[in-house]
Short mmCIF file of C-alpha atoms in Angstrom, two decimals:
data_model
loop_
_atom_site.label_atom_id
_atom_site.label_comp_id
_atom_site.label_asym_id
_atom_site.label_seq_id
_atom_site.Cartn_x
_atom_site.Cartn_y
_atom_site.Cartn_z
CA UNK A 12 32.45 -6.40 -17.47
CA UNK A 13 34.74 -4.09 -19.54
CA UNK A 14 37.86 -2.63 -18.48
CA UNK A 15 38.01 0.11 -20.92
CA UNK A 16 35.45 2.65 -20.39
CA UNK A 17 37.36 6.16 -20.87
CA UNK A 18 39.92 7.90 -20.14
CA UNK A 19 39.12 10.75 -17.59
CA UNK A 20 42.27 12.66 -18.81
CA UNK A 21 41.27 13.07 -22.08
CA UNK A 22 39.86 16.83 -22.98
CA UNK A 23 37.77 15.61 -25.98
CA UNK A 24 36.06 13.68 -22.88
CA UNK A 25 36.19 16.23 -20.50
CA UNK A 26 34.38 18.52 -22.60
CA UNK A 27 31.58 16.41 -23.50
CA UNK A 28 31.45 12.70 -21.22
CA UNK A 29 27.27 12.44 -21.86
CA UNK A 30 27.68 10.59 -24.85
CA UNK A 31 30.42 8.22 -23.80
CA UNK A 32 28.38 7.40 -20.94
CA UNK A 33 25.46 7.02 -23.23
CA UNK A 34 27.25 4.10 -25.59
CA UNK A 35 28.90 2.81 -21.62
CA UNK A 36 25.02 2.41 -20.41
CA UNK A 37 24.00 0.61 -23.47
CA UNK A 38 26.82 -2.02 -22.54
CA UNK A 39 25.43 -2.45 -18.74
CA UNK A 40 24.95 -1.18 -16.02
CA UNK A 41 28.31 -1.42 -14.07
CA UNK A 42 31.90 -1.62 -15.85
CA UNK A 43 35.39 -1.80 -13.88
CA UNK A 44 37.55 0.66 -14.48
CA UNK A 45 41.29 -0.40 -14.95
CA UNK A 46 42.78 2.87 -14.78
CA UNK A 47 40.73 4.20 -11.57
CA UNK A 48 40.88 0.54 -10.15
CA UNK A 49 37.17 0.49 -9.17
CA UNK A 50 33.91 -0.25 -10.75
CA UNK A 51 31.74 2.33 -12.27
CA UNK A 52 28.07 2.87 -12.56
CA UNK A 53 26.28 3.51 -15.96
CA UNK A 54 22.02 3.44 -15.21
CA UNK A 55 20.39 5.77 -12.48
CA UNK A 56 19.07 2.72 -10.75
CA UNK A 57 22.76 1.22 -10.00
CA UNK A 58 23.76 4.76 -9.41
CA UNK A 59 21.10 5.36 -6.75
CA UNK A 60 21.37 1.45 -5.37
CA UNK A 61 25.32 3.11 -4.46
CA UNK A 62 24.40 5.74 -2.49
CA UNK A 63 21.30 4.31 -0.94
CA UNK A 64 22.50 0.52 0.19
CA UNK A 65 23.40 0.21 3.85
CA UNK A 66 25.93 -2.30 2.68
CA UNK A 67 28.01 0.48 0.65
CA UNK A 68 29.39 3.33 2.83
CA UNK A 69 31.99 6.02 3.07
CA UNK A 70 34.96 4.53 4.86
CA UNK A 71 37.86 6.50 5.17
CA UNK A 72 41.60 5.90 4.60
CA UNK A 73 44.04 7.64 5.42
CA UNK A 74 46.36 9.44 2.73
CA UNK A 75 50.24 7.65 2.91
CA UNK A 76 52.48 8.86 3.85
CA UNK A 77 50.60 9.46 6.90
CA UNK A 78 53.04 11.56 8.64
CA UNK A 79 52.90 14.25 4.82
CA UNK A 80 49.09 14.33 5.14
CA UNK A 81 48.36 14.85 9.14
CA UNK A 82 45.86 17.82 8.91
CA UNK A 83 44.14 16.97 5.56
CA UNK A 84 43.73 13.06 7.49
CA UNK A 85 42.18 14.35 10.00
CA UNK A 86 39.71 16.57 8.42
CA UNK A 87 38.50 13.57 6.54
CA UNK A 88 39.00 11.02 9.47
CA UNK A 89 36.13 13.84 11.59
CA UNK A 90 34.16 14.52 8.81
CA UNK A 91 29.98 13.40 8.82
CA UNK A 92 30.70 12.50 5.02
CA UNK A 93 33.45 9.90 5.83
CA UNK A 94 31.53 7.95 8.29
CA UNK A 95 28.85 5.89 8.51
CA UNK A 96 26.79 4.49 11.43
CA UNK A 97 26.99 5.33 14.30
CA UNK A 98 29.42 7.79 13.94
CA UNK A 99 27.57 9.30 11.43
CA UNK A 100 24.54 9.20 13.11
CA UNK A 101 25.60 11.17 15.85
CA UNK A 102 27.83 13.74 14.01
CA UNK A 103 24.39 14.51 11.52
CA UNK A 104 22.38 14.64 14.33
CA UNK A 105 24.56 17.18 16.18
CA UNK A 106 25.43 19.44 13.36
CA UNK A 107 21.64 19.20 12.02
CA UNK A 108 20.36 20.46 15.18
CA UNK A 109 22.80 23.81 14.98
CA UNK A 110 21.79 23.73 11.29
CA UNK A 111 17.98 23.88 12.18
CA UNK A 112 18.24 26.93 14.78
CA UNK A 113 17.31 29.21 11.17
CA UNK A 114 20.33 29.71 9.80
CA UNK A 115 19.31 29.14 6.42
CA UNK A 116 15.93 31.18 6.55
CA UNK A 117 18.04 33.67 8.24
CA UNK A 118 20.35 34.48 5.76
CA UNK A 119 17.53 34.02 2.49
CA UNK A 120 17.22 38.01 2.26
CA UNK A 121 21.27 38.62 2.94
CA UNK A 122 21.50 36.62 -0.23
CA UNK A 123 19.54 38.09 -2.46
CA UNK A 124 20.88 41.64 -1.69
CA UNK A 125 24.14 40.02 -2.07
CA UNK A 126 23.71 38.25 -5.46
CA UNK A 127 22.07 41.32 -6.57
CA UNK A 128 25.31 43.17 -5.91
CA UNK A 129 27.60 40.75 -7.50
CA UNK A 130 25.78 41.19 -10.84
CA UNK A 131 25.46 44.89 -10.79
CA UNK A 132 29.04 44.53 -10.29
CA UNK A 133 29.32 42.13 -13.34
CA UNK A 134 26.85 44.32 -15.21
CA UNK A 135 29.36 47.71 -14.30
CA UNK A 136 32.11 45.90 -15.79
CA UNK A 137 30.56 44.68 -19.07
CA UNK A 138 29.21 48.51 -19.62
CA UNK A 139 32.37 49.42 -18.71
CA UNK A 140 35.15 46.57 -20.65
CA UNK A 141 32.56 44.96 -23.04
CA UNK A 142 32.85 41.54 -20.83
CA UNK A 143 33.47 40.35 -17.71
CA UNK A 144 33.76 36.88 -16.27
CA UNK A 145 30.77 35.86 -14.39
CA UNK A 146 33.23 33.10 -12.29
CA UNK A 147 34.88 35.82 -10.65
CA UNK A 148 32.56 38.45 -10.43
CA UNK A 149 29.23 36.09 -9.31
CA UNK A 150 29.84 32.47 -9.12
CA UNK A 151 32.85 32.07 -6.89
CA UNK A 152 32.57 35.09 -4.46
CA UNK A 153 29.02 34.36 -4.10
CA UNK A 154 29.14 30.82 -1.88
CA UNK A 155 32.33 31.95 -0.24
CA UNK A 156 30.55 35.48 1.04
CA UNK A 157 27.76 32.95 2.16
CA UNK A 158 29.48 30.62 3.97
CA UNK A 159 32.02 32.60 5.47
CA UNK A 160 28.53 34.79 6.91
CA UNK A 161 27.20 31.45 7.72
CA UNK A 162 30.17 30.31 9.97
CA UNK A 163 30.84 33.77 11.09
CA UNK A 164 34.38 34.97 9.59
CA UNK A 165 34.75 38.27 9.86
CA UNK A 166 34.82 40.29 6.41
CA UNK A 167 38.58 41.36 6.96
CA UNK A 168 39.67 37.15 6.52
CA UNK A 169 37.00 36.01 4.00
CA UNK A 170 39.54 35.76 1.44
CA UNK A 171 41.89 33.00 2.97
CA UNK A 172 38.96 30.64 2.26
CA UNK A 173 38.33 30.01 -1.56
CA UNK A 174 42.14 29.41 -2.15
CA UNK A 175 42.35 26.64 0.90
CA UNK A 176 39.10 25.43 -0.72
CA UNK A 177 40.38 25.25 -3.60
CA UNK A 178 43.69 23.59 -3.12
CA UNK A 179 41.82 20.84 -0.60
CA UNK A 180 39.41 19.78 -3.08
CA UNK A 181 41.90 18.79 -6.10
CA UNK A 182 42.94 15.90 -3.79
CA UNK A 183 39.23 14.21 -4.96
CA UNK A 184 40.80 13.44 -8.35
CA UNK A 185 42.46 11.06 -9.78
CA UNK A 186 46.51 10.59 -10.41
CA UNK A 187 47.15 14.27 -8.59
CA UNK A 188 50.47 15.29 -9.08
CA UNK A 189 52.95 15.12 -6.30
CA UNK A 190 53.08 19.64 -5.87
CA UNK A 191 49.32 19.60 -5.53
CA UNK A 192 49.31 17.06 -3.10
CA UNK A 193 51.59 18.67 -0.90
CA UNK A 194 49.47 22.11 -1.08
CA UNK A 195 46.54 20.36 -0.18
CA UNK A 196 47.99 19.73 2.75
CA UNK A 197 49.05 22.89 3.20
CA UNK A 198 46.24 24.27 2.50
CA UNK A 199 44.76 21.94 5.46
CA UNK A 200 46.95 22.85 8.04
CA UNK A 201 46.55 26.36 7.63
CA UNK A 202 42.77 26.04 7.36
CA UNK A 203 42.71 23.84 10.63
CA UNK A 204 44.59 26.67 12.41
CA UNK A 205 42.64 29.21 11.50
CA UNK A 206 39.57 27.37 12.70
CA UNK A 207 40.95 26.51 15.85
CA UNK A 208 41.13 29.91 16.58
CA UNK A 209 37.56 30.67 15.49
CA UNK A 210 36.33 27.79 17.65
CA UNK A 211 37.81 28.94 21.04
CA UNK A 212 36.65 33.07 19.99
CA UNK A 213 32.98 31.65 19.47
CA UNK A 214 33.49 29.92 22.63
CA UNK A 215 34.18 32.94 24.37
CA UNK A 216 31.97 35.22 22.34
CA UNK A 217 29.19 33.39 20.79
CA UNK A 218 27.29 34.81 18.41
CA UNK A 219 24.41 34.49 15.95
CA UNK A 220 26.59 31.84 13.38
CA UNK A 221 26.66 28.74 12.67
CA UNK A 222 30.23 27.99 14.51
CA UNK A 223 28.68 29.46 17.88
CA UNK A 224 25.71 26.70 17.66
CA UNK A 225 28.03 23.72 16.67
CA UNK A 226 30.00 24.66 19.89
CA UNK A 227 27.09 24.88 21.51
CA UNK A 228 24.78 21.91 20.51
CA UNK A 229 24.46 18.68 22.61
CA UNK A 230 22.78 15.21 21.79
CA UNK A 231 20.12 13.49 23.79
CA UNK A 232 22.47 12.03 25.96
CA UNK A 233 24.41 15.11 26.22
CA UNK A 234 27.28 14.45 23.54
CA UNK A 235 29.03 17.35 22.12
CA UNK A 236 31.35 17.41 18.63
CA UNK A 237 34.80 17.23 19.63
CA UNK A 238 36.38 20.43 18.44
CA UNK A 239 38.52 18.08 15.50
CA UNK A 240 34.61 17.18 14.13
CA UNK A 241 33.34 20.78 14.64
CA UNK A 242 36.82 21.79 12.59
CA UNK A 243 35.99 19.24 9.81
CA UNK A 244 32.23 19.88 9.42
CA UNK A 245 33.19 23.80 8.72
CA UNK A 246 35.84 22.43 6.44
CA UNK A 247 33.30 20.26 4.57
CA UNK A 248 30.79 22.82 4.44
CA UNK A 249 33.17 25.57 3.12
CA UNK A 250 34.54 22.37 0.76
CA UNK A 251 30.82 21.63 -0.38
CA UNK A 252 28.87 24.55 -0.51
CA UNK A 253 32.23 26.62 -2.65
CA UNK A 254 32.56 23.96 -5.24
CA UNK A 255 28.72 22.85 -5.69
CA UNK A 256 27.79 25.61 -6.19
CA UNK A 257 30.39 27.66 -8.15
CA UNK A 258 29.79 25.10 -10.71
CA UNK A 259 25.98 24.30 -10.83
CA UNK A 260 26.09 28.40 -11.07
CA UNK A 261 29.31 28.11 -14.10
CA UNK A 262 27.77 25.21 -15.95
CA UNK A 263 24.22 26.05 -15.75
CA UNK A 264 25.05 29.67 -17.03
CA UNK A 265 26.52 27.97 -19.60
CA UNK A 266 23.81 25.48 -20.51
CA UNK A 267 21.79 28.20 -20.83
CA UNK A 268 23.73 30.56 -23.19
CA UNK A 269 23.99 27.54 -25.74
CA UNK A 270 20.23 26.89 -25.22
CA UNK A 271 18.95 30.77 -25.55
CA UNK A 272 15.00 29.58 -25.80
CA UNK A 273 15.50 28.18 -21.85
CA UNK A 274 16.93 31.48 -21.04
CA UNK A 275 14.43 33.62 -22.75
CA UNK A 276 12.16 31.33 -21.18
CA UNK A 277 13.34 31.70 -17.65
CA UNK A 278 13.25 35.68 -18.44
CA UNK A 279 9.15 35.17 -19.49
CA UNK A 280 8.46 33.44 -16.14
CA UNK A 281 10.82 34.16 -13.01
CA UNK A 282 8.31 31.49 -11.28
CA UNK A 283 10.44 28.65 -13.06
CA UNK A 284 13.70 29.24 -11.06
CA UNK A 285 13.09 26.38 -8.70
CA UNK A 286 12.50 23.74 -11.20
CA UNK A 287 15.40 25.63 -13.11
CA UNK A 288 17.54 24.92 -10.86
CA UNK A 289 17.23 21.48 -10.68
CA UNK A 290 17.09 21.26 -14.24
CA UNK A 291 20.86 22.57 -14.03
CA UNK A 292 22.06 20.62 -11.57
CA UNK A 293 20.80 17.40 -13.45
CA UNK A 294 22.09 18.93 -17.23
CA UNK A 295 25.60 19.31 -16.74
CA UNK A 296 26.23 18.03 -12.81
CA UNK A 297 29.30 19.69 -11.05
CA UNK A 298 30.25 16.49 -9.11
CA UNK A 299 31.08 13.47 -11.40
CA UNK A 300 31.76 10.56 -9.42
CA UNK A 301 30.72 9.81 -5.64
CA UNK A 302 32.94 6.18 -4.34
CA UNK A 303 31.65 3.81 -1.60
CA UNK A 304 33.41 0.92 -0.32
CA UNK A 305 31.68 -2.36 0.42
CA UNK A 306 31.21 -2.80 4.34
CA UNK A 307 29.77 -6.88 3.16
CA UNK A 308 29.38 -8.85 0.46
CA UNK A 309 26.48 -6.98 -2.11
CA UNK A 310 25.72 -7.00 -5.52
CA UNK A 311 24.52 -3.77 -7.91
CA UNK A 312 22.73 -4.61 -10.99
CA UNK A 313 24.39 -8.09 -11.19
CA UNK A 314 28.10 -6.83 -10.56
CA UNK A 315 29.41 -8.69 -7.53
CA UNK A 316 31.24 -6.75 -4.71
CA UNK A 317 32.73 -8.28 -1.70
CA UNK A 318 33.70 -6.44 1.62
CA UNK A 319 36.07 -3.62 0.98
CA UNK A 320 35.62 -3.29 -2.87
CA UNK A 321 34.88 -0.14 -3.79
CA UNK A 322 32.01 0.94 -6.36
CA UNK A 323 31.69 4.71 -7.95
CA UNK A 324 28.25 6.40 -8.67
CA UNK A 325 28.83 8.33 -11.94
CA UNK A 326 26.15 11.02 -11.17
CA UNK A 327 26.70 12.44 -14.84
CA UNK A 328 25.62 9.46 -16.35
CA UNK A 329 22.92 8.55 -14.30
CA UNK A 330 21.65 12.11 -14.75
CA UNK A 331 21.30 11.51 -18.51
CA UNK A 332 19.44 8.07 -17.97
CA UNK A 333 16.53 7.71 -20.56
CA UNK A 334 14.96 5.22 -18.09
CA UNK A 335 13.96 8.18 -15.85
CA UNK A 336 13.99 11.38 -17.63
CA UNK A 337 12.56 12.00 -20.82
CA UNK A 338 14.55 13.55 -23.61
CA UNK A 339 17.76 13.50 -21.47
CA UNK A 340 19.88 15.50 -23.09
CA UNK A 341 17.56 18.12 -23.70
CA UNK A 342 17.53 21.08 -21.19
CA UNK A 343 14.00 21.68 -19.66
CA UNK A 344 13.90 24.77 -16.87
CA UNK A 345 10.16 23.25 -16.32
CA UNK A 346 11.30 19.58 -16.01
CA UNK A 347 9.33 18.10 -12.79
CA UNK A 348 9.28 15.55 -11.27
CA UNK A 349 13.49 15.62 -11.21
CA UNK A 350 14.89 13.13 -10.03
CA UNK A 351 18.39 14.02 -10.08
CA UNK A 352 21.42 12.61 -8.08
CA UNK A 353 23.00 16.06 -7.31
CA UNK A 354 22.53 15.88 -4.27
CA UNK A 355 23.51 12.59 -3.21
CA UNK A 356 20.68 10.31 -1.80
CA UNK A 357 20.07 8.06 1.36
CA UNK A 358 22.59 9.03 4.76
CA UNK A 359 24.63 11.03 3.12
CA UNK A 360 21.70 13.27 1.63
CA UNK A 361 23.62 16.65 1.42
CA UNK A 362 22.70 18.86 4.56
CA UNK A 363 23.36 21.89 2.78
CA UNK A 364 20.87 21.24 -0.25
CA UNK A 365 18.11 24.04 0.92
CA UNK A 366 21.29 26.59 1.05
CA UNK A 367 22.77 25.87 -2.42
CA UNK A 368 19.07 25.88 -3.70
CA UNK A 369 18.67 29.77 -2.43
CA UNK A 370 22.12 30.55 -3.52
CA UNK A 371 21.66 29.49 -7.38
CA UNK A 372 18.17 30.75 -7.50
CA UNK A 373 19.26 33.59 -6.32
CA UNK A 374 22.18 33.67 -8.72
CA UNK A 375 20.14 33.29 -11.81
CA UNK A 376 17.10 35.43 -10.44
CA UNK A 377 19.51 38.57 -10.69
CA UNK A 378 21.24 37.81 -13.75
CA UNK A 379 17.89 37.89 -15.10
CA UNK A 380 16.44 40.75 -14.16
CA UNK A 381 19.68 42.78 -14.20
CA UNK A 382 21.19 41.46 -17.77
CA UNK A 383 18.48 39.97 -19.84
CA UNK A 384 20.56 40.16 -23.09
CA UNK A 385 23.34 38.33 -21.38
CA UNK A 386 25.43 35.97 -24.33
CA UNK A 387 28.77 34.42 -24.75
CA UNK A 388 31.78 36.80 -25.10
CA UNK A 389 33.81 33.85 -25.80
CA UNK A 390 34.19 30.21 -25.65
CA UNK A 391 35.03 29.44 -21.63
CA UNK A 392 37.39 27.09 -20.93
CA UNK A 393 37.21 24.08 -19.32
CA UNK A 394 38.75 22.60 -16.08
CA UNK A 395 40.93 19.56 -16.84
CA UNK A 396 39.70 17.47 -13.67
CA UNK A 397 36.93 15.20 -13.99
CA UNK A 398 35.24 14.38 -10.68
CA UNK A 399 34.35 17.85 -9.91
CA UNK A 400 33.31 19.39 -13.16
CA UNK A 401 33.31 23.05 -13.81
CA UNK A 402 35.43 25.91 -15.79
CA UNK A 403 38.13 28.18 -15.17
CA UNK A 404 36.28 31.47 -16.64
CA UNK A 405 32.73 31.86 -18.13
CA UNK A 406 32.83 35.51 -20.38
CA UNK A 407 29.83 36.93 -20.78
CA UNK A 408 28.31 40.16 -22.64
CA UNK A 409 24.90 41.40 -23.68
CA UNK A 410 22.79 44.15 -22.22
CA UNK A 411 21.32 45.03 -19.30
CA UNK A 412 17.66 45.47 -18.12
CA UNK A 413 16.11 48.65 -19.89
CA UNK A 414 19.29 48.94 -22.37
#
């Protein structure tokens, strides 16, 4: 097993990791990783074995200094991704219940209209500057306005959430510097605070969200999320559903400016935005690198692991597998079957998966119709973190439907 397999600050790598995990694959399946201090997956097949065997799970630890990290500890310590069975079991049940009362069919139209007025918004500014930045305009307001209506945060506080989101999340790297650390945190506490207060409102005043059913929903037996689990499972789904799909929505865009005959192909037949969609969450996938730890002894493609090692999917790598998808790093809108990783796989399945599917369908559907001729303005830079993958600005230009 090698110990150098690359460097995850390096921007040449940042920019481009496909073909270093291509030549990483070719030397096995799974490497260790001195720098990250855990072992790595290469193939699809070790990648999926990760998130699939009941003998690798998702066991939390708290941050140290405990007493610096109390709020973003106990987000994690409540959350339905950090546990496994039976905790998990219960929290998925409860939260899939409220989850399953319509919510997503009920907010498929709301969408739509609202994607379609993010890119009229995009296409006003292009007419009006000559380019505009569909990250700001499109692909970050767009899951934040959804989740917020999802959860039921008034309109007036909607934008306290992407920058906690945003702060939270950079704790999922590597080597985080000591300043983002601590605004993690307090990002966290504030976060928790507010959500405290939503929680006892909705149980007051219940309403047609999300928030109102999680207070509301009880298990077989009668069980009920504390109010720290129903806190964490908005957090997580705020968390999720921001940063998934910001990115599949940045990258994808992306992937299909440098590939123009997939975008004038999407434009030919609107009936390819499902498969398209999975297409560009498999091409350039906005979440890297997805760690278990070992609950028992267990072995992945011939690496041994014994109870409380810890083993990382990298879902990039796996997502370029020749093994399971032809002409891997080739984009194909029409690819199908697609069996990407994107979404996690086994217990941990993301709940959220049908709502991020409307969302960048919907994303893609109006830039389409409303800005055909969209192109590059410029370059976009890249983020410097690794894990979650994505970019700080995408510029576009071009011209809009009828021009």
């Amino acid at each position: 097993m090698t110990s150098v397999v690359f460097d995850q600050r390096d921007p040449a790598f940042i920019a481009d990791p496909y073909p270093v995990f291509a030549a990483l694959r070719e030397r096995g399946e799974v490497h260790w990783h001195d720098d990250l201090g855990i072992a790595v997956t290469a193939s699809h097949s070790a990648a999926s074995a990760v998130l699939r065997h009941r003998s690798l799970g998702r066991v939390w630890s708290d941050v140290k200094p405990v007493e610096a990290f109390t709020s973003f500890n106990l987000l994690h310590r409540n959350s339905l991704l950090e546990n496994e069975p039976p905790t998990h079991g219960r929290l998925r049940r409860l939260v899939a219940a409220a989850f399953g009362r319509g919510h997503v069919e009920r907010l498929r139209p709301w969408i739509a209209d609202l994607a379609d007025r993010l890119v009229d918004e995009l296409c006003a500014k292009i007419a009006d500057q000559g380019s505009a930045d569909l990250l700001a305009h499109v692909a970050a307001p767009l899951p934040v306005e959804v989740i917020a209506e999802l959860l039921g945060v008034p309109g007036s506080e909607r934008a306290l959430l992407q920058p906690w989101s945003n702060a939270i999340v950079k704790m999922y790297e590597f080597d985080l510097p000591r300043e983002q650390r601590a605004a993690a945190e307090r990002a966290s506490t504030e976060f928790v605070a507010y959500l405290r207060d939503l929680v006892a409102l909705r149980r007051e005043n219940p309403g047609a969200d999300l928030v109102s059913d999680l207070v509301a929903v009880t298990d077989t037996d009668g069980g009920k999320l504390t109010e720290d689990e129903l806190v964490a499972t908005a957090v997580l789904l705020l968390m999720a559903g921001h940063e998934a799909t910001v990115n599949v929505i940045g990258n994808g865009v992306l992937a299909l400016m440098r590939h123009p005959d997939q975008w004038r192909r999407l434009l030919a037949d609107p009936a390819l935005l499902p498969t398209a969609t999975e297409e560009l969450i498999r091409f350039d996938s906005p979440l890297q690198l997805f760690e278990r730890t070992a609950t028992a002894d267990v072995e992945i493609a011939g690496y041994e692991l014994r109870a409380g090692d810890k083993i990382a999917a990298l879902l990039g790598a796996a997502a370029r597998d020749p093994l399971v998808f032809s002409a891997p790093d080739t984009l194909d809108i029409g690819r199908f079957p697609n069996q990407h990783l994107g979404f996690g796989a086994g217990i941990h399945y993301c709940l959220g998966a049908p709502l991020a599917r409307i969302e960048v369908e919907a994303a893609l559907g109006a830039l389409a119709r409303k800005l055909p001729g969209a192109e590059l303005a410029a370059q976009p830079r890249r983020r410097a973190e690794f894990v979650i993958r994505g970019l700080h600005e995408l510029p576009l230009t071009g011209t809009g439907a009828g021009a």
